[in-house]
mmCIF file of C-alpha atoms in Angstrom:
data_model
loop_
_atom_site.group_PDB
_atom_site.id
_atom_site.type_symbol
_atom_site.label_atom_id
_atom_site.label_comp_id
_atom_site.label_asym_id
_atom_site.label_seq_id
_atom_site.Cartn_x
_atom_site.Cartn_y
_atom_site.Cartn_z
ATOM 1 C CA UNK A 11 0.000 0.000 0.000
ATOM 2 C CA UNK A 12 1.432 3.358 -1.040
ATOM 3 C CA UNK A 13 1.043 6.106 1.551
ATOM 4 C CA UNK A 14 0.290 9.560 0.158
ATOM 5 C CA UNK A 15 -0.880 12.982 1.295
ATOM 6 C CA UNK A 16 -4.476 11.681 1.548
ATOM 7 C CA UNK A 17 -3.431 9.577 4.533
ATOM 8 C CA UNK A 18 -1.786 12.555 6.191
ATOM 9 C CA UNK A 19 -4.857 14.746 5.708
ATOM 10 C CA UNK A 20 -7.047 12.012 7.148
ATOM 11 C CA UNK A 21 -4.875 11.626 10.219
ATOM 12 C CA UNK A 22 -4.732 15.395 10.795
ATOM 13 C CA UNK A 23 -8.521 15.670 10.534
ATOM 14 C CA UNK A 24 -8.899 12.932 13.159
ATOM 15 C CA UNK A 25 -6.338 14.639 15.410
ATOM 16 C CA UNK A 26 -8.180 17.954 15.188
ATOM 17 C CA UNK A 27 -11.737 16.644 15.480
ATOM 18 C CA UNK A 28 -11.117 13.855 18.029
ATOM 19 C CA UNK A 29 -13.945 11.934 16.387
ATOM 20 C CA UNK A 30 -14.056 9.724 13.288
ATOM 21 C CA UNK A 31 -17.557 10.780 12.243
ATOM 22 C CA UNK A 32 -16.798 14.499 12.335
ATOM 23 C CA UNK A 33 -13.416 14.005 10.664
ATOM 24 C CA UNK A 34 -14.988 11.967 7.864
ATOM 25 C CA UNK A 35 -17.704 14.578 7.310
ATOM 26 C CA UNK A 36 -15.054 17.289 7.160
ATOM 27 C CA UNK A 37 -13.207 15.344 4.448
ATOM 28 C CA UNK A 38 -16.435 14.405 2.601
ATOM 29 C CA UNK A 39 -15.751 10.668 2.853
ATOM 30 C CA UNK A 40 -17.407 7.828 4.745
ATOM 31 C CA UNK A 41 -16.378 6.866 8.256
ATOM 32 C CA UNK A 42 -15.304 3.325 7.226
ATOM 33 C CA UNK A 43 -13.119 4.795 4.451
ATOM 34 C CA UNK A 44 -11.413 7.122 6.913
ATOM 35 C CA UNK A 45 -10.943 4.289 9.397
ATOM 36 C CA UNK A 46 -9.218 2.212 6.695
ATOM 37 C CA UNK A 47 -7.022 5.184 5.795
ATOM 38 C CA UNK A 48 -5.889 5.481 9.427
ATOM 39 C CA UNK A 49 -5.234 1.738 9.664
ATOM 40 C CA UNK A 50 -3.132 1.829 6.484
ATOM 41 C CA UNK A 51 -1.073 4.713 7.826
ATOM 42 C CA UNK A 52 -0.512 2.995 11.183
ATOM 43 C CA UNK A 53 0.447 -0.239 9.451
ATOM 44 C CA UNK A 54 2.977 1.627 7.324
ATOM 45 C CA UNK A 55 4.504 3.352 10.357
ATOM 46 C CA UNK A 56 4.394 0.236 12.502
ATOM 47 C CA UNK A 57 2.488 1.571 15.500
ATOM 48 C CA UNK A 58 -0.706 3.059 16.844
ATOM 49 C CA UNK A 59 -1.206 6.801 16.291
ATOM 50 C CA UNK A 60 -4.683 7.068 17.803
ATOM 51 C CA UNK A 61 -6.095 5.563 21.001
ATOM 52 C CA UNK A 62 -9.563 4.227 20.135
ATOM 53 C CA UNK A 63 -10.432 3.002 23.653
ATOM 54 C CA UNK A 64 -12.738 5.967 24.354
ATOM 55 C CA UNK A 65 -15.527 7.668 22.411
ATOM 56 C CA UNK A 66 -13.361 10.763 22.063
ATOM 57 C CA UNK A 67 -10.260 9.678 20.139
ATOM 58 C CA UNK A 68 -6.924 10.849 21.524
ATOM 59 C CA UNK A 69 -3.444 10.686 20.059
ATOM 60 C CA UNK A 70 -0.859 8.290 21.404
ATOM 61 C CA UNK A 71 2.633 9.670 22.156
ATOM 62 C CA UNK A 72 3.674 8.456 18.699
ATOM 63 C CA UNK A 73 0.636 10.221 17.256
ATOM 64 C CA UNK A 74 1.578 13.523 18.862
ATOM 65 C CA UNK A 75 5.106 13.258 17.456
ATOM 66 C CA UNK A 76 3.841 12.298 13.996
ATOM 67 C CA UNK A 77 1.253 15.105 13.971
ATOM 68 C CA UNK A 78 3.986 17.754 13.755
ATOM 69 C CA UNK A 79 5.667 15.983 10.857
ATOM 70 C CA UNK A 80 2.387 15.406 9.044
ATOM 71 C CA UNK A 81 1.332 19.044 9.410
ATOM 72 C CA UNK A 82 4.674 20.231 8.038
ATOM 73 C CA UNK A 83 4.455 17.830 5.093
ATOM 74 C CA UNK A 84 0.897 18.821 4.175
ATOM 75 C CA UNK A 85 1.737 22.527 4.462
ATOM 76 C CA UNK A 86 4.693 22.019 2.118
ATOM 77 C CA UNK A 87 2.530 20.185 -0.416
ATOM 78 C CA UNK A 88 -0.198 22.836 -0.284
ATOM 79 C CA UNK A 89 2.380 25.561 -0.745
ATOM 80 C CA UNK A 90 3.993 23.794 -3.694
ATOM 81 C CA UNK A 91 0.629 23.272 -5.424
ATOM 82 C CA UNK A 92 -0.700 26.789 -4.791
ATOM 83 C CA UNK A 93 -1.299 28.378 -8.240
ATOM 84 C CA UNK A 94 -0.272 31.725 -6.791
ATOM 85 C CA UNK A 95 3.238 30.329 -6.326
ATOM 86 C CA UNK A 96 3.640 29.151 -9.919
ATOM 87 C CA UNK A 97 5.344 32.346 -11.032
ATOM 88 C CA UNK A 98 7.344 33.025 -7.886
ATOM 89 C CA UNK A 99 8.665 30.938 -5.017
ATOM 90 C CA UNK A 100 9.080 33.256 -2.027
ATOM 91 C CA UNK A 101 11.279 32.434 0.920
ATOM 92 C CA UNK A 102 9.162 32.738 4.051
ATOM 93 C CA UNK A 103 10.604 34.204 7.255
ATOM 94 C CA UNK A 104 8.455 33.700 10.341
ATOM 95 C CA UNK A 105 8.403 35.621 13.579
ATOM 96 C CA UNK A 106 6.082 35.563 16.587
ATOM 97 C CA UNK A 107 6.550 39.252 17.375
ATOM 98 C CA UNK A 108 8.833 42.167 16.473
ATOM 99 C CA UNK A 109 10.841 40.213 13.854
ATOM 100 C CA UNK A 110 14.420 41.561 14.011
ATOM 101 C CA UNK A 111 13.417 44.823 15.631
ATOM 102 C CA UNK A 112 15.231 47.846 14.230
ATOM 103 C CA UNK A 113 17.093 45.551 11.807
ATOM 104 C CA UNK A 114 13.896 44.373 10.086
ATOM 105 C CA UNK A 115 13.624 47.123 7.487
ATOM 106 C CA UNK A 116 17.310 46.844 6.620
ATOM 107 C CA UNK A 117 16.974 43.083 6.152
ATOM 108 C CA UNK A 118 13.945 43.408 3.847
ATOM 109 C CA UNK A 119 15.407 46.202 1.745
ATOM 110 C CA UNK A 120 18.855 44.666 1.404
ATOM 111 C CA UNK A 121 17.333 41.314 0.460
ATOM 112 C CA UNK A 122 15.323 43.008 -2.290
ATOM 113 C CA UNK A 123 18.501 44.643 -3.611
ATOM 114 C CA UNK A 124 20.547 41.446 -3.602
ATOM 115 C CA UNK A 125 17.857 38.936 -4.581
ATOM 116 C CA UNK A 126 15.244 40.713 -6.719
ATOM 117 C CA UNK A 127 14.239 37.392 -8.267
ATOM 118 C CA UNK A 128 13.126 35.906 -4.905
ATOM 119 C CA UNK A 129 10.584 37.632 -2.691
ATOM 120 C CA UNK A 130 11.260 37.592 1.060
ATOM 121 C CA UNK A 131 7.894 37.149 2.752
ATOM 122 C CA UNK A 132 7.747 38.165 6.423
ATOM 123 C CA UNK A 133 5.021 36.277 8.289
ATOM 124 C CA UNK A 134 3.865 36.696 11.881
ATOM 125 C CA UNK A 135 2.747 33.344 13.276
ATOM 126 C CA UNK A 136 1.492 33.227 16.856
ATOM 127 C CA UNK A 137 3.318 30.167 18.140
ATOM 128 C CA UNK A 138 6.685 29.690 19.793
ATOM 129 C CA UNK A 139 8.335 28.321 16.648
ATOM 130 C CA UNK A 140 6.886 31.151 14.513
ATOM 131 C CA UNK A 141 5.451 28.622 12.078
ATOM 132 C CA UNK A 142 8.607 26.545 11.597
ATOM 133 C CA UNK A 143 7.300 23.405 13.320
ATOM 134 C CA UNK A 144 4.133 23.440 11.220
ATOM 135 C CA UNK A 145 6.019 23.975 7.956
ATOM 136 C CA UNK A 146 4.443 27.397 7.417
ATOM 137 C CA UNK A 147 7.804 29.133 6.997
ATOM 138 C CA UNK A 148 11.296 28.320 5.722
ATOM 139 C CA UNK A 149 13.170 30.080 8.536
ATOM 140 C CA UNK A 150 12.126 31.825 11.726
ATOM 141 C CA UNK A 151 13.318 34.498 14.128
ATOM 142 C CA UNK A 152 12.867 32.984 17.584
ATOM 143 C CA UNK A 153 13.440 34.113 21.161
ATOM 144 C CA UNK A 154 12.766 30.737 22.777
ATOM 145 C CA UNK A 155 14.793 27.580 22.085
ATOM 146 C CA UNK A 156 13.340 25.021 19.668
ATOM 147 C CA UNK A 157 14.120 21.382 20.402
ATOM 148 C CA UNK A 158 12.863 19.335 17.458
ATOM 149 C CA UNK A 159 14.377 16.798 15.064
ATOM 150 C CA UNK A 160 15.968 18.422 12.035
ATOM 151 C CA UNK A 161 15.765 21.985 13.367
ATOM 152 C CA UNK A 162 18.976 24.016 13.418
ATOM 153 C CA UNK A 163 19.551 27.528 14.714
ATOM 154 C CA UNK A 164 22.233 30.139 15.220
ATOM 155 C CA UNK A 165 22.363 33.017 17.667
ATOM 156 C CA UNK A 166 22.204 36.403 15.980
ATOM 157 C CA UNK A 167 22.220 38.837 18.883
ATOM 158 C CA UNK A 168 20.945 39.549 22.400
ATOM 159 C CA UNK A 169 18.299 42.158 23.128
ATOM 160 C CA UNK A 170 18.092 44.077 26.417
ATOM 161 C CA UNK A 171 14.838 43.817 28.322
ATOM 162 C CA UNK A 172 12.588 46.811 28.833
ATOM 163 C CA UNK A 173 9.502 47.589 30.858
ATOM 164 C CA UNK A 174 6.430 48.696 28.915
ATOM 165 C CA UNK A 175 4.071 51.024 30.760
ATOM 166 C CA UNK A 176 1.170 53.328 29.965
ATOM 167 C CA UNK A 177 2.385 56.900 29.567
ATOM 168 C CA UNK A 178 0.362 57.989 32.640
ATOM 169 C CA UNK A 179 1.861 55.318 34.908
ATOM 170 C CA UNK A 180 3.809 56.939 37.785
ATOM 171 C CA UNK A 181 6.873 54.870 36.793
ATOM 172 C CA UNK A 182 6.809 55.929 33.135
ATOM 173 C CA UNK A 183 9.000 58.989 33.697
ATOM 174 C CA UNK A 184 11.921 57.020 35.179
ATOM 175 C CA UNK A 185 15.165 56.730 33.211
ATOM 176 C CA UNK A 186 15.437 53.069 34.225
ATOM 177 C CA UNK A 187 13.603 50.515 36.341
ATOM 178 C CA UNK A 188 14.235 47.247 38.169
ATOM 179 C CA UNK A 189 12.137 44.108 38.338
ATOM 180 C CA UNK A 190 11.274 44.989 41.935
ATOM 181 C CA UNK A 191 9.764 48.275 40.717
ATOM 182 C CA UNK A 192 7.239 46.270 38.695
ATOM 183 C CA UNK A 193 6.419 43.698 41.384
ATOM 184 C CA UNK A 194 3.476 45.642 42.824
ATOM 185 C CA UNK A 195 1.904 46.261 39.414
ATOM 186 C CA UNK A 196 -0.457 43.959 37.501
ATOM 187 C CA UNK A 197 1.646 42.171 34.871
ATOM 188 C CA UNK A 198 0.581 41.353 31.292
ATOM 189 C CA UNK A 199 1.970 38.001 30.128
ATOM 190 C CA UNK A 200 1.801 36.680 26.577
ATOM 191 C CA UNK A 201 1.581 32.986 27.426
ATOM 192 C CA UNK A 202 1.674 31.824 23.788
ATOM 193 C CA UNK A 203 4.785 33.484 22.355
ATOM 194 C CA UNK A 204 6.172 35.854 24.993
ATOM 195 C CA UNK A 205 9.682 35.655 26.440
ATOM 196 C CA UNK A 206 8.614 36.720 29.953
ATOM 197 C CA UNK A 207 7.480 34.451 32.774
ATOM 198 C CA UNK A 208 7.169 34.937 36.522
ATOM 199 C CA UNK A 209 10.431 32.985 36.869
ATOM 200 C CA UNK A 210 12.196 36.181 35.795
ATOM 201 C CA UNK A 211 11.677 37.518 39.321
ATOM 202 C CA UNK A 212 13.428 36.126 42.411
ATOM 203 C CA UNK A 213 11.449 33.680 44.551
ATOM 204 C CA UNK A 214 8.745 35.548 46.433
ATOM 205 C CA UNK A 215 9.314 38.757 44.502
ATOM 206 C CA UNK A 216 7.117 38.263 41.427
ATOM 207 C CA UNK A 217 3.955 40.262 40.700
ATOM 208 C CA UNK A 218 0.871 38.674 42.249
ATOM 209 C CA UNK A 219 -1.609 40.028 39.692
ATOM 210 C CA UNK A 220 -1.264 38.600 36.181
ATOM 211 C CA UNK A 221 -3.292 39.283 33.027
ATOM 212 C CA UNK A 222 -2.700 36.585 30.409
ATOM 213 C CA UNK A 223 -2.966 37.345 26.688
ATOM 214 C CA UNK A 224 -2.266 35.332 23.536
ATOM 215 C CA UNK A 225 -0.580 37.781 21.168
ATOM 216 C CA UNK A 226 1.341 41.049 20.983
ATOM 217 C CA UNK A 227 -1.676 43.126 19.942
ATOM 218 C CA UNK A 228 -3.652 42.121 23.038
ATOM 219 C CA UNK A 229 -0.554 42.601 25.207
ATOM 220 C CA UNK A 230 -0.188 46.181 23.981
ATOM 221 C CA UNK A 231 -3.897 46.830 24.423
ATOM 222 C CA UNK A 232 -3.934 46.067 28.171
ATOM 223 C CA UNK A 233 -0.780 48.128 28.659
ATOM 224 C CA UNK A 234 -2.056 51.208 26.808
ATOM 225 C CA UNK A 235 -5.294 50.975 28.804
ATOM 226 C CA UNK A 236 -3.261 51.130 32.003
ATOM 227 C CA UNK A 237 -4.536 47.744 33.176
ATOM 228 C CA UNK A 238 -1.056 46.219 33.440
ATOM 229 C CA UNK A 239 2.639 46.682 32.775
ATOM 230 C CA UNK A 240 4.760 44.414 30.622
ATOM 231 C CA UNK A 241 8.319 43.194 30.182
ATOM 232 C CA UNK A 242 9.658 42.920 26.656
ATOM 233 C CA UNK A 243 12.814 43.538 24.626
ATOM 234 C CA UNK A 244 14.244 46.474 22.707
ATOM 235 C CA UNK A 245 12.904 45.060 19.417
ATOM 236 C CA UNK A 246 9.334 45.676 20.573
ATOM 237 C CA UNK A 247 10.094 49.320 21.273
ATOM 238 C CA UNK A 248 11.507 49.647 17.746
ATOM 239 C CA UNK A 249 8.671 47.866 15.937
ATOM 240 C CA UNK A 250 5.725 48.966 18.093
ATOM 241 C CA UNK A 251 6.261 52.624 19.051
ATOM 242 C CA UNK A 252 3.124 54.068 20.610
ATOM 243 C CA UNK A 253 2.565 57.540 22.064
ATOM 244 C CA UNK A 254 0.589 55.949 24.903
ATOM 245 C CA UNK A 255 3.369 53.514 25.872
ATOM 246 C CA UNK A 256 6.715 54.199 27.502
ATOM 247 C CA UNK A 257 9.517 51.673 27.087
ATOM 248 C CA UNK A 258 11.966 51.955 29.999
ATOM 249 C CA UNK A 259 15.236 49.954 30.331
ATOM 250 C CA UNK A 260 15.318 47.274 33.028
ATOM 251 C CA UNK A 261 18.707 47.275 34.699
ATOM 252 C CA UNK A 262 18.588 43.888 36.444
ATOM 253 C CA UNK A 263 16.866 41.655 33.897
ATOM 254 C CA UNK A 264 18.938 39.354 31.661
ATOM 255 C CA UNK A 265 18.998 40.003 27.926
ATOM 256 C CA UNK A 266 17.087 37.737 25.533
ATOM 257 C CA UNK A 267 18.979 35.781 22.884
ATOM 258 C CA UNK A 268 17.650 36.052 19.342
ATOM 259 C CA UNK A 269 18.167 33.094 17.006
ATOM 260 C CA UNK A 270 17.492 32.334 13.379
ATOM 261 C CA UNK A 271 16.129 28.798 13.030
ATOM 262 C CA UNK A 272 15.594 26.607 9.959
ATOM 263 C CA UNK A 273 15.099 22.978 9.014
ATOM 264 C CA UNK A 274 17.661 20.666 7.455
ATOM 265 C CA UNK A 275 17.378 19.787 4.706
ATOM 266 C CA UNK A 276 16.272 23.323 3.930
ATOM 267 C CA UNK A 277 12.766 23.839 2.556
ATOM 268 C CA UNK A 278 13.885 26.649 0.216
ATOM 269 C CA UNK A 279 17.229 26.982 -1.602
ATOM 270 C CA UNK A 280 17.485 30.635 -0.532
ATOM 271 C CA UNK A 281 17.671 29.826 3.203
ATOM 272 C CA UNK A 282 21.518 29.826 3.312
ATOM 273 C CA UNK A 283 21.577 33.270 1.666
ATOM 274 C CA UNK A 284 18.987 34.505 4.172
ATOM 275 C CA UNK A 285 21.110 33.226 7.041
ATOM 276 C CA UNK A 286 24.180 35.061 5.748
ATOM 277 C CA UNK A 287 22.276 38.289 5.192
ATOM 278 C CA UNK A 288 20.640 38.196 8.626
ATOM 279 C CA UNK A 289 24.073 37.782 10.173
ATOM 280 C CA UNK A 290 25.512 40.653 8.101
ATOM 281 C CA UNK A 291 22.634 42.975 8.967
ATOM 282 C CA UNK A 292 22.753 42.287 12.695
ATOM 283 C CA UNK A 293 26.536 42.569 12.769
ATOM 284 C CA UNK A 294 26.378 45.849 10.839
ATOM 285 C CA UNK A 295 28.354 44.578 7.860
ATOM 286 C CA UNK A 296 28.335 46.816 4.797
ATOM 287 C CA UNK A 297 26.731 45.497 1.592
ATOM 288 C CA UNK A 298 29.241 43.760 -0.716
ATOM 289 C CA UNK A 299 30.340 45.457 -3.953
ATOM 290 C CA UNK A 300 28.126 44.843 -6.972
ATOM 291 C CA UNK A 301 28.707 41.490 -8.566
ATOM 292 C CA UNK A 302 29.904 39.707 -5.448
ATOM 293 C CA UNK A 303 27.810 36.860 -3.997
ATOM 294 C CA UNK A 304 25.514 37.659 -1.090
#
């Protein structure tokens, strides 16, 4: 039996729906046909992917691991077969928030100068891998480590942490702040992609009031409203300036490492060139003379 993308789509539908009947209806096939598709896939892989012992189907540990690979494979197939990509194959750079900060514009413009034949598409994806694990991007700017088979990364820089406060907050006029200064304030935490957790504070010294959000837009909204303060990095101040927000340096908070991550083998032949350019831009290297390779 040859396994193809139909089997992967069937498995992903089951994983998302948790029910064979709903998954089959979503795919416009019969439940027995979908059940056979799952059995064929499991037989090919040599193990159970789905626990069928309860009415609500759940993934086995092997199923959870395979789900990431299946999602990446299906995304790559869909991208390759998209008619909109027939004339151009862009290299996709993901980020969860703030991209490369003040370096972002330089990266985009210099890429366009050096590689006019290949569009660099900057995509914000609200997950910790910025779309890399799901195969939505070819490379990603990340501020949290990725531990996954086939993923490689290199450190580009470190960004100092800053407090983000509403402009009418009594602390907003300070030249600098400490973590202790923020401990009595409600704290906004982006629990999906943010680099800040309560572990940043010493034991017993963390804020006791926490507002959880799921993306940068919502994080900024609660801060501008004066409902909470936030901790971020210098890139956010560069990419999200706001007259109602003050970004103040934090003197006792460790910097955040910024990495560029990609998969090997690479999903786009331009990834090595993107890696070199990102390094040049962050390091402040001048563009090479005309005619020299990027």
